[in-house]
PDB file of C-alpha atoms in Angstrom:
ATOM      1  CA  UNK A   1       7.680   8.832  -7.519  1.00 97.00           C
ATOM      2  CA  UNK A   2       7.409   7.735 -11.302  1.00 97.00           C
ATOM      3  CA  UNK A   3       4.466   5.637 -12.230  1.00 97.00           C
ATOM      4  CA  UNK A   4       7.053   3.686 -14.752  1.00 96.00           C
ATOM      5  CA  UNK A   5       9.627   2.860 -11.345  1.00 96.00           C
ATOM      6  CA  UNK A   6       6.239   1.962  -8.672  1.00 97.00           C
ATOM      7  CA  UNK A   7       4.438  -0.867  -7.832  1.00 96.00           C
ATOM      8  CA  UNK A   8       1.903   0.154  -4.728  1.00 97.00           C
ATOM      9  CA  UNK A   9       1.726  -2.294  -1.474  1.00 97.00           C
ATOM     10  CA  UNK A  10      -1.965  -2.366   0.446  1.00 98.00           C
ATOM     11  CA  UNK A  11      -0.897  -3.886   3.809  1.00 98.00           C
ATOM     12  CA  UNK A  12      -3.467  -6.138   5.809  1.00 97.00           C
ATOM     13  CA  UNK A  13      -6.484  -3.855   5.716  1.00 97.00           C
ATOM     14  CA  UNK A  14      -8.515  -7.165   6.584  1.00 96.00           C
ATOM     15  CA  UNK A  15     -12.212  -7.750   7.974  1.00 94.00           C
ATOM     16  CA  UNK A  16     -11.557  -7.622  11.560  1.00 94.00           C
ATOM     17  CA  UNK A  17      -8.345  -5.761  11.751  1.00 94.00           C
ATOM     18  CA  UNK A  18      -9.522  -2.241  10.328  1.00 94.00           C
ATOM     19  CA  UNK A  19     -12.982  -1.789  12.359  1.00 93.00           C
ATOM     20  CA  UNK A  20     -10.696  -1.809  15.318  1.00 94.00           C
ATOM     21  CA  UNK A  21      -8.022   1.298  13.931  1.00 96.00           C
ATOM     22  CA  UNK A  22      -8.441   5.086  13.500  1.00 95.00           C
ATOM     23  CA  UNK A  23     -10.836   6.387  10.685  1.00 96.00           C
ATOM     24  CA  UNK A  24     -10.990   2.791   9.210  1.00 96.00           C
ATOM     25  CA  UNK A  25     -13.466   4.109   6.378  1.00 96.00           C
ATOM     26  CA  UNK A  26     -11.418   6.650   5.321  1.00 97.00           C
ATOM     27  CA  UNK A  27      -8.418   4.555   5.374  1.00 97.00           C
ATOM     28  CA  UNK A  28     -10.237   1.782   2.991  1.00 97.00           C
ATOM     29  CA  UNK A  29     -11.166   5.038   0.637  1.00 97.00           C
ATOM     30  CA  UNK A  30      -7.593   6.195   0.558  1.00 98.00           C
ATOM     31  CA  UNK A  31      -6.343   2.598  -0.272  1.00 98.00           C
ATOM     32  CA  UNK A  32      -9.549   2.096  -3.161  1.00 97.00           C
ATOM     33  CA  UNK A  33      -8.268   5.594  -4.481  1.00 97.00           C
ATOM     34  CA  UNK A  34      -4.364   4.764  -4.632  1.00 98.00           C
ATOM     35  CA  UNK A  35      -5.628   1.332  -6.412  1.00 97.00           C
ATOM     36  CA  UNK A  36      -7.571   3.127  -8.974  1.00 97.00           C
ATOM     37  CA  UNK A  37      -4.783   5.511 -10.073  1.00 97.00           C
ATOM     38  CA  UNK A  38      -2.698   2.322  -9.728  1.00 97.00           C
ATOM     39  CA  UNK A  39      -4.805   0.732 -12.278  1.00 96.00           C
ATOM     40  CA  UNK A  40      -5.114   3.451 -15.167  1.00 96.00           C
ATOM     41  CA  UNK A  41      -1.662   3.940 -14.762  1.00 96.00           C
ATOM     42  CA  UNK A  42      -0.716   0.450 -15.054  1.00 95.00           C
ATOM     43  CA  UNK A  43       1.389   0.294 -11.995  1.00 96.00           C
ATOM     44  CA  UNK A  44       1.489  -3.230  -9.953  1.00 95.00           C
ATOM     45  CA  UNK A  45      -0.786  -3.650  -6.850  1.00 96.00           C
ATOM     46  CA  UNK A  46       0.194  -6.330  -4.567  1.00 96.00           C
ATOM     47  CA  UNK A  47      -2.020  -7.162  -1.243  1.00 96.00           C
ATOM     48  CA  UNK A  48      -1.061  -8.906   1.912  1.00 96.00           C
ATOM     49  CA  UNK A  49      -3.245 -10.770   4.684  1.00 96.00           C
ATOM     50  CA  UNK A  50      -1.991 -11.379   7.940  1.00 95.00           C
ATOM     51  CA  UNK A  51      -2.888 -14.818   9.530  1.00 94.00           C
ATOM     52  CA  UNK A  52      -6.373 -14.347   7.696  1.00 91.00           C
ATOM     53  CA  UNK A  53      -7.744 -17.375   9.154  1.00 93.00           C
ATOM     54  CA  UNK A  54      -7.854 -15.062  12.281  1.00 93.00           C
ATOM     55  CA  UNK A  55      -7.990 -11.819  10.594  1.00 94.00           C
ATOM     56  CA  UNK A  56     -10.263 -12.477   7.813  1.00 92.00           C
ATOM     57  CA  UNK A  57     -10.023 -11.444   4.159  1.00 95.00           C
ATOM     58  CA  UNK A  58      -9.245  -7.945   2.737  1.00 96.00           C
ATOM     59  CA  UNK A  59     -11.675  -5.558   2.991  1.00 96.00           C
ATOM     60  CA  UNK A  60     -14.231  -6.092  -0.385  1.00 96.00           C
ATOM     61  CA  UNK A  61     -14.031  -2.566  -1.655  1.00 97.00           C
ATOM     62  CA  UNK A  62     -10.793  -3.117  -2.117  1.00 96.00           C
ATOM     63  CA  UNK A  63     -10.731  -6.550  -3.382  1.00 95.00           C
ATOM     64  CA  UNK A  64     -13.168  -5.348  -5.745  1.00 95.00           C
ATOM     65  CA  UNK A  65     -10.209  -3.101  -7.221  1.00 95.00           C
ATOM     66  CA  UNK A  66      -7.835  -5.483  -7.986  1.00 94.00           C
ATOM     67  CA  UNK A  67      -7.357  -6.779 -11.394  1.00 87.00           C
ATOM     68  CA  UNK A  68      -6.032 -10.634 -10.138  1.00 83.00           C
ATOM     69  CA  UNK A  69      -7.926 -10.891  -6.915  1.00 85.00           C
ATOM     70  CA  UNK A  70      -6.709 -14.631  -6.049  1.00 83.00           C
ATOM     71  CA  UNK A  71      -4.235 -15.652  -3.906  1.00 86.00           C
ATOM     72  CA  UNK A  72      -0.372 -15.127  -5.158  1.00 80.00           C
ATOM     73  CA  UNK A  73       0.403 -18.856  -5.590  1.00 74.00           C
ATOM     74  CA  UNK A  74      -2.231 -18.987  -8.285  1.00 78.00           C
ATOM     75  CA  UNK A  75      -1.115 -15.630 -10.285  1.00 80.00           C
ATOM     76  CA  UNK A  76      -3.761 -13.177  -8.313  1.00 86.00           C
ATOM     77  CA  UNK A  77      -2.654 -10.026  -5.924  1.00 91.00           C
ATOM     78  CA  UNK A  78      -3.148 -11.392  -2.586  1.00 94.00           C
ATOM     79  CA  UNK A  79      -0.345 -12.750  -0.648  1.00 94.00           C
ATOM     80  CA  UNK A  80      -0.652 -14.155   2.853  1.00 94.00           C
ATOM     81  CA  UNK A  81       1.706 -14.074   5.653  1.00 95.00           C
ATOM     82  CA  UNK A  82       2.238 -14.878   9.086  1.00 95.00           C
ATOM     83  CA  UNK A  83       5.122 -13.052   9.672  1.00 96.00           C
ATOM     84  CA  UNK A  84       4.749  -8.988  10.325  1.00 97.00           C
ATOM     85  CA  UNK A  85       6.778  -7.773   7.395  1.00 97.00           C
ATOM     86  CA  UNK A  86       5.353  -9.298   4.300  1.00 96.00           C
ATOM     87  CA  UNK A  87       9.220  -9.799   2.974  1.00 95.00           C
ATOM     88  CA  UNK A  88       9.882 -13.205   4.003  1.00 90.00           C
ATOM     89  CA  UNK A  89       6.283 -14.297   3.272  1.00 89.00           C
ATOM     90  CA  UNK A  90       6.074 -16.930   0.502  1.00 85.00           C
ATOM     91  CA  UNK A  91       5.325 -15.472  -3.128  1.00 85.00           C
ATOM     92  CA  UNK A  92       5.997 -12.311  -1.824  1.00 89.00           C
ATOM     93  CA  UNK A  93       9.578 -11.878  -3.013  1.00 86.00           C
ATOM     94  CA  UNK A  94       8.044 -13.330  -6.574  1.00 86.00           C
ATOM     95  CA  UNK A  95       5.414 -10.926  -6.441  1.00 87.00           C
ATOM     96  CA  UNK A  96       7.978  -8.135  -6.071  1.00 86.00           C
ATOM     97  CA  UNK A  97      10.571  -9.512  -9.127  1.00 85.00           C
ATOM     98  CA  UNK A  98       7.891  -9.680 -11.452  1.00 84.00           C
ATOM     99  CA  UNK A  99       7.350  -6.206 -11.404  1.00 81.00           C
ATOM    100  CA  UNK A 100      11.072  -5.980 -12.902  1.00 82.00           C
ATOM    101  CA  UNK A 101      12.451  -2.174 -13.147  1.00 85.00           C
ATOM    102  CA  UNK A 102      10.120  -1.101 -10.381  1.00 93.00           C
ATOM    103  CA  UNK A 103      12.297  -0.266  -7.394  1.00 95.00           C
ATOM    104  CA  UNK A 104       9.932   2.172  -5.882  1.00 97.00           C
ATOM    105  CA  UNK A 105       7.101   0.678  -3.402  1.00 97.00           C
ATOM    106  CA  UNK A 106       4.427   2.985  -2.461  1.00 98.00           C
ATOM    107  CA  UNK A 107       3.186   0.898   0.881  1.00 98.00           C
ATOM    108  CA  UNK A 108      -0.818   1.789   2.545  1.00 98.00           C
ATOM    109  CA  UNK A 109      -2.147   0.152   4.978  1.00 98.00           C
ATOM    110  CA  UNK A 110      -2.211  -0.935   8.584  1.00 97.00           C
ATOM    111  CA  UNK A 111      -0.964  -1.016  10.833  1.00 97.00           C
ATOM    112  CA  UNK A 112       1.050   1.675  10.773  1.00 98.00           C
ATOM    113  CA  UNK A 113       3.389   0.588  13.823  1.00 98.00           C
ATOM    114  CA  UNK A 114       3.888  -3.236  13.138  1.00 98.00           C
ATOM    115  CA  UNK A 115       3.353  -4.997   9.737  1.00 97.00           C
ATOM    116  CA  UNK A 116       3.762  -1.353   7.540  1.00 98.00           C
ATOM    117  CA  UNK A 117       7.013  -0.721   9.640  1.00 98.00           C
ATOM    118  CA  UNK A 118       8.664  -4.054   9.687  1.00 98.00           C
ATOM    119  CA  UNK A 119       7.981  -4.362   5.760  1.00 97.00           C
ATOM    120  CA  UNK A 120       8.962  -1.198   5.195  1.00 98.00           C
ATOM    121  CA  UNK A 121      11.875  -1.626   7.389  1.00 98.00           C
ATOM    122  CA  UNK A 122      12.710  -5.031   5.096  1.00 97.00           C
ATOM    123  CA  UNK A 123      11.715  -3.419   1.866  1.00 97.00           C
ATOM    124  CA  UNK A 124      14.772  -0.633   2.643  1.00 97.00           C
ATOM    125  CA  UNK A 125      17.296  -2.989   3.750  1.00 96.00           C
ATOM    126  CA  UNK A 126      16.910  -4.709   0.101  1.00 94.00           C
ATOM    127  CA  UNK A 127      17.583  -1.326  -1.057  1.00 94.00           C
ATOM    128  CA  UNK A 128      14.246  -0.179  -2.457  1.00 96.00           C
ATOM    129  CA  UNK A 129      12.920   2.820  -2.397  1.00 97.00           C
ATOM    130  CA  UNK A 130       9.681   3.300  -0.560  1.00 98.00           C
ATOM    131  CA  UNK A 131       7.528   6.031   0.141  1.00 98.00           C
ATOM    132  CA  UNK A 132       4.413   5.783   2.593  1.00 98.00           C
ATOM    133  CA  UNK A 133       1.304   6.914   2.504  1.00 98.00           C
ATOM    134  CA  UNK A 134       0.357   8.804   5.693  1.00 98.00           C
ATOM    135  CA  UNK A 135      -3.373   9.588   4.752  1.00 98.00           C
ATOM    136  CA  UNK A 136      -3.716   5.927   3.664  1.00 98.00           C
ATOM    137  CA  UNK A 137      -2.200   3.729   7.394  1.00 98.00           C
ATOM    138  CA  UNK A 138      -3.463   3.361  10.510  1.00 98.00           C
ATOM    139  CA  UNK A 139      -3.115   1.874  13.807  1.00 97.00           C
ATOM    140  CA  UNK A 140      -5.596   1.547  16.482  1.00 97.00           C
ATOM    141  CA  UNK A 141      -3.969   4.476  18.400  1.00 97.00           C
ATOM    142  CA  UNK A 142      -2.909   7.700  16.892  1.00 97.00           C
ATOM    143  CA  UNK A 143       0.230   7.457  19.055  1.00 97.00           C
ATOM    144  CA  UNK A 144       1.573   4.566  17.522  1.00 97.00           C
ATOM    145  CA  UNK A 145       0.534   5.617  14.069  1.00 98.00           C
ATOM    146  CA  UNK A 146       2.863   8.933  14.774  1.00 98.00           C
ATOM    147  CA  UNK A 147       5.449   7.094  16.295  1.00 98.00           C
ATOM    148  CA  UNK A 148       5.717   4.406  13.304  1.00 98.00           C
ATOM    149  CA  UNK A 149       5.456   6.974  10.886  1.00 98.00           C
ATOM    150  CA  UNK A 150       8.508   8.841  12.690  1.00 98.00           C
ATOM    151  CA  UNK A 151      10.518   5.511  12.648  1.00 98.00           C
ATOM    152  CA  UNK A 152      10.263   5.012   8.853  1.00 98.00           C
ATOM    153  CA  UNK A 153      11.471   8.491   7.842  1.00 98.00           C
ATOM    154  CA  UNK A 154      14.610   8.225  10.157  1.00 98.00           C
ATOM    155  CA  UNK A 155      15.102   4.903   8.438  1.00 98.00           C
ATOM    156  CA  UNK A 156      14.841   6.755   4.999  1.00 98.00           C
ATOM    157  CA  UNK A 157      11.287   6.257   4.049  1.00 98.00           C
ATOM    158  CA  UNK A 158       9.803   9.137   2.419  1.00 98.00           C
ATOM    159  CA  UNK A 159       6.876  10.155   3.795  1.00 98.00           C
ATOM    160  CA  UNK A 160       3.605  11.143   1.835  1.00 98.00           C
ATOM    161  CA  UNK A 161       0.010  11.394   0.919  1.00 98.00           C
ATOM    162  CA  UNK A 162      -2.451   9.948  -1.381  1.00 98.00           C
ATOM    163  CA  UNK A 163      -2.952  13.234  -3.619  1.00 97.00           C
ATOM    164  CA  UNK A 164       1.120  13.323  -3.839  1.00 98.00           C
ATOM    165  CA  UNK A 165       1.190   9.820  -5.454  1.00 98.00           C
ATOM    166  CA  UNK A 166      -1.173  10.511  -7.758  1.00 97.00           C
ATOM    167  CA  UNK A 167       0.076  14.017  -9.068  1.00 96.00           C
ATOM    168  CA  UNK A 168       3.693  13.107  -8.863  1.00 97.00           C
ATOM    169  CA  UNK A 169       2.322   9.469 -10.567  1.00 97.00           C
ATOM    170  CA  UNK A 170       0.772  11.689 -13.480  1.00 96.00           C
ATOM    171  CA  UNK A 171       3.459  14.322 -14.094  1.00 95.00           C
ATOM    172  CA  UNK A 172       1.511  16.607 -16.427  1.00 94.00           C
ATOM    173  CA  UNK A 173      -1.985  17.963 -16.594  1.00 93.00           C
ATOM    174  CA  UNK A 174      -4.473  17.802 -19.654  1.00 92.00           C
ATOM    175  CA  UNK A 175      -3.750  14.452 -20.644  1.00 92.00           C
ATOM    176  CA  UNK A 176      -6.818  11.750 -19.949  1.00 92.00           C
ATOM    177  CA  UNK A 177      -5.507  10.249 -17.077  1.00 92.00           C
ATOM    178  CA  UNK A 178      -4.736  13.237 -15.715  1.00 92.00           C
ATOM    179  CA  UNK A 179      -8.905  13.973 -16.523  1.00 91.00           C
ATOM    180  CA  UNK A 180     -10.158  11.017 -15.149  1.00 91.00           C
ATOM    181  CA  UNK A 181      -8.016  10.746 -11.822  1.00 94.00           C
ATOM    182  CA  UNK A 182      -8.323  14.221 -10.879  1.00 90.00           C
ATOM    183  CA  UNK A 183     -11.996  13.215 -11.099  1.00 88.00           C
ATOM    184  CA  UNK A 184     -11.410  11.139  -8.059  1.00 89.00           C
ATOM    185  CA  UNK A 185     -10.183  13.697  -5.536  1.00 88.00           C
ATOM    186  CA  UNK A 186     -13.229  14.744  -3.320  1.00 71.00           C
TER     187      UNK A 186
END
């Protein structure tokens, strides 16, 4: 992963979708932490919401995060969708080719079996490269959170963690970012 290539995808980790998965807290701390080393290194965050009429908003820590909060038709981060995969959602697509140069999508979220897999899924057939975060999705069952994990490696997603991203993000010790994200791992 190369900081310069990324942009980093927080799937659907809405109000009353993610007190209903596995370790929800920890999953909304692993998303906050790939959005701060997102931020200082000045690599593109892009949200999704699934049907949040039903689902509610993103979760506020990490709304608070994000540097354009508002909804993608008015220039923010957030873009809804109704479909699963957040590909053929509208101002996703835009989203995604303003970030010119950045063919590398680093995709959190939930859950892991549906929405992650189906845009993940999409995301490869358009020939990006994507890597997902396996300390940072969930499902409501650990099964299906294996089993959608499994799917996306055999479809050539490469398969990671949040301390990964960052390091591999970074490249080199002993600079300041390097200072003030390593700060972050607890």
């Amino acid at each position: 992963m190369d900081a310069t290539r990324s942009s980093l995808l927080i799937i659907d980790v809405q109000e009353k979708l993610y007190p209903a998965c596995l370790e929800p807290d920890q999953i909304i701390a692993n998303c906050c932490f790939l959005i701060k080393c997102a931020n200082r290194l000045e690599v593109p965050v892009i949200v999704t919401e699934q049907y949040p009429k039903g689902l509610g908003h993103t979760a506020k820590p990490i709304v608070d995060l994000l540097e354009k909060p508002g909804d993608a038709a008015d220039g923010g981060n957030v873009v809804s969708k109704v479909a699963f995969s957040a590909v053929p959602a509208d101002g996703f697509i835009e989203k995604m080719e303003e970030n010119q140069g950045r063919d590398q999508v680093v995709v959190a979220g939930m859950e892991t079996h549906v929405c992650v897999l189906q845009t993940v899924m999409d995301l490869i057939e358009r020939g990006r490269e994507v890597y997902v975060v396996s300390d940072a999705v969930t499902s409501r069952s650990q099964h299906d959170k294996i089993f959608g994990l499994e799917r996306m490696r055999d479809a050539g997603a490469k398969i990671v963690t949040r301390e990964s991203v960052m390091f591999e993000w970074l490249r080199v010790a002993g600079t300041p970012e390097f200072k003030e994200l390593s700060a972050l791992i607890k």
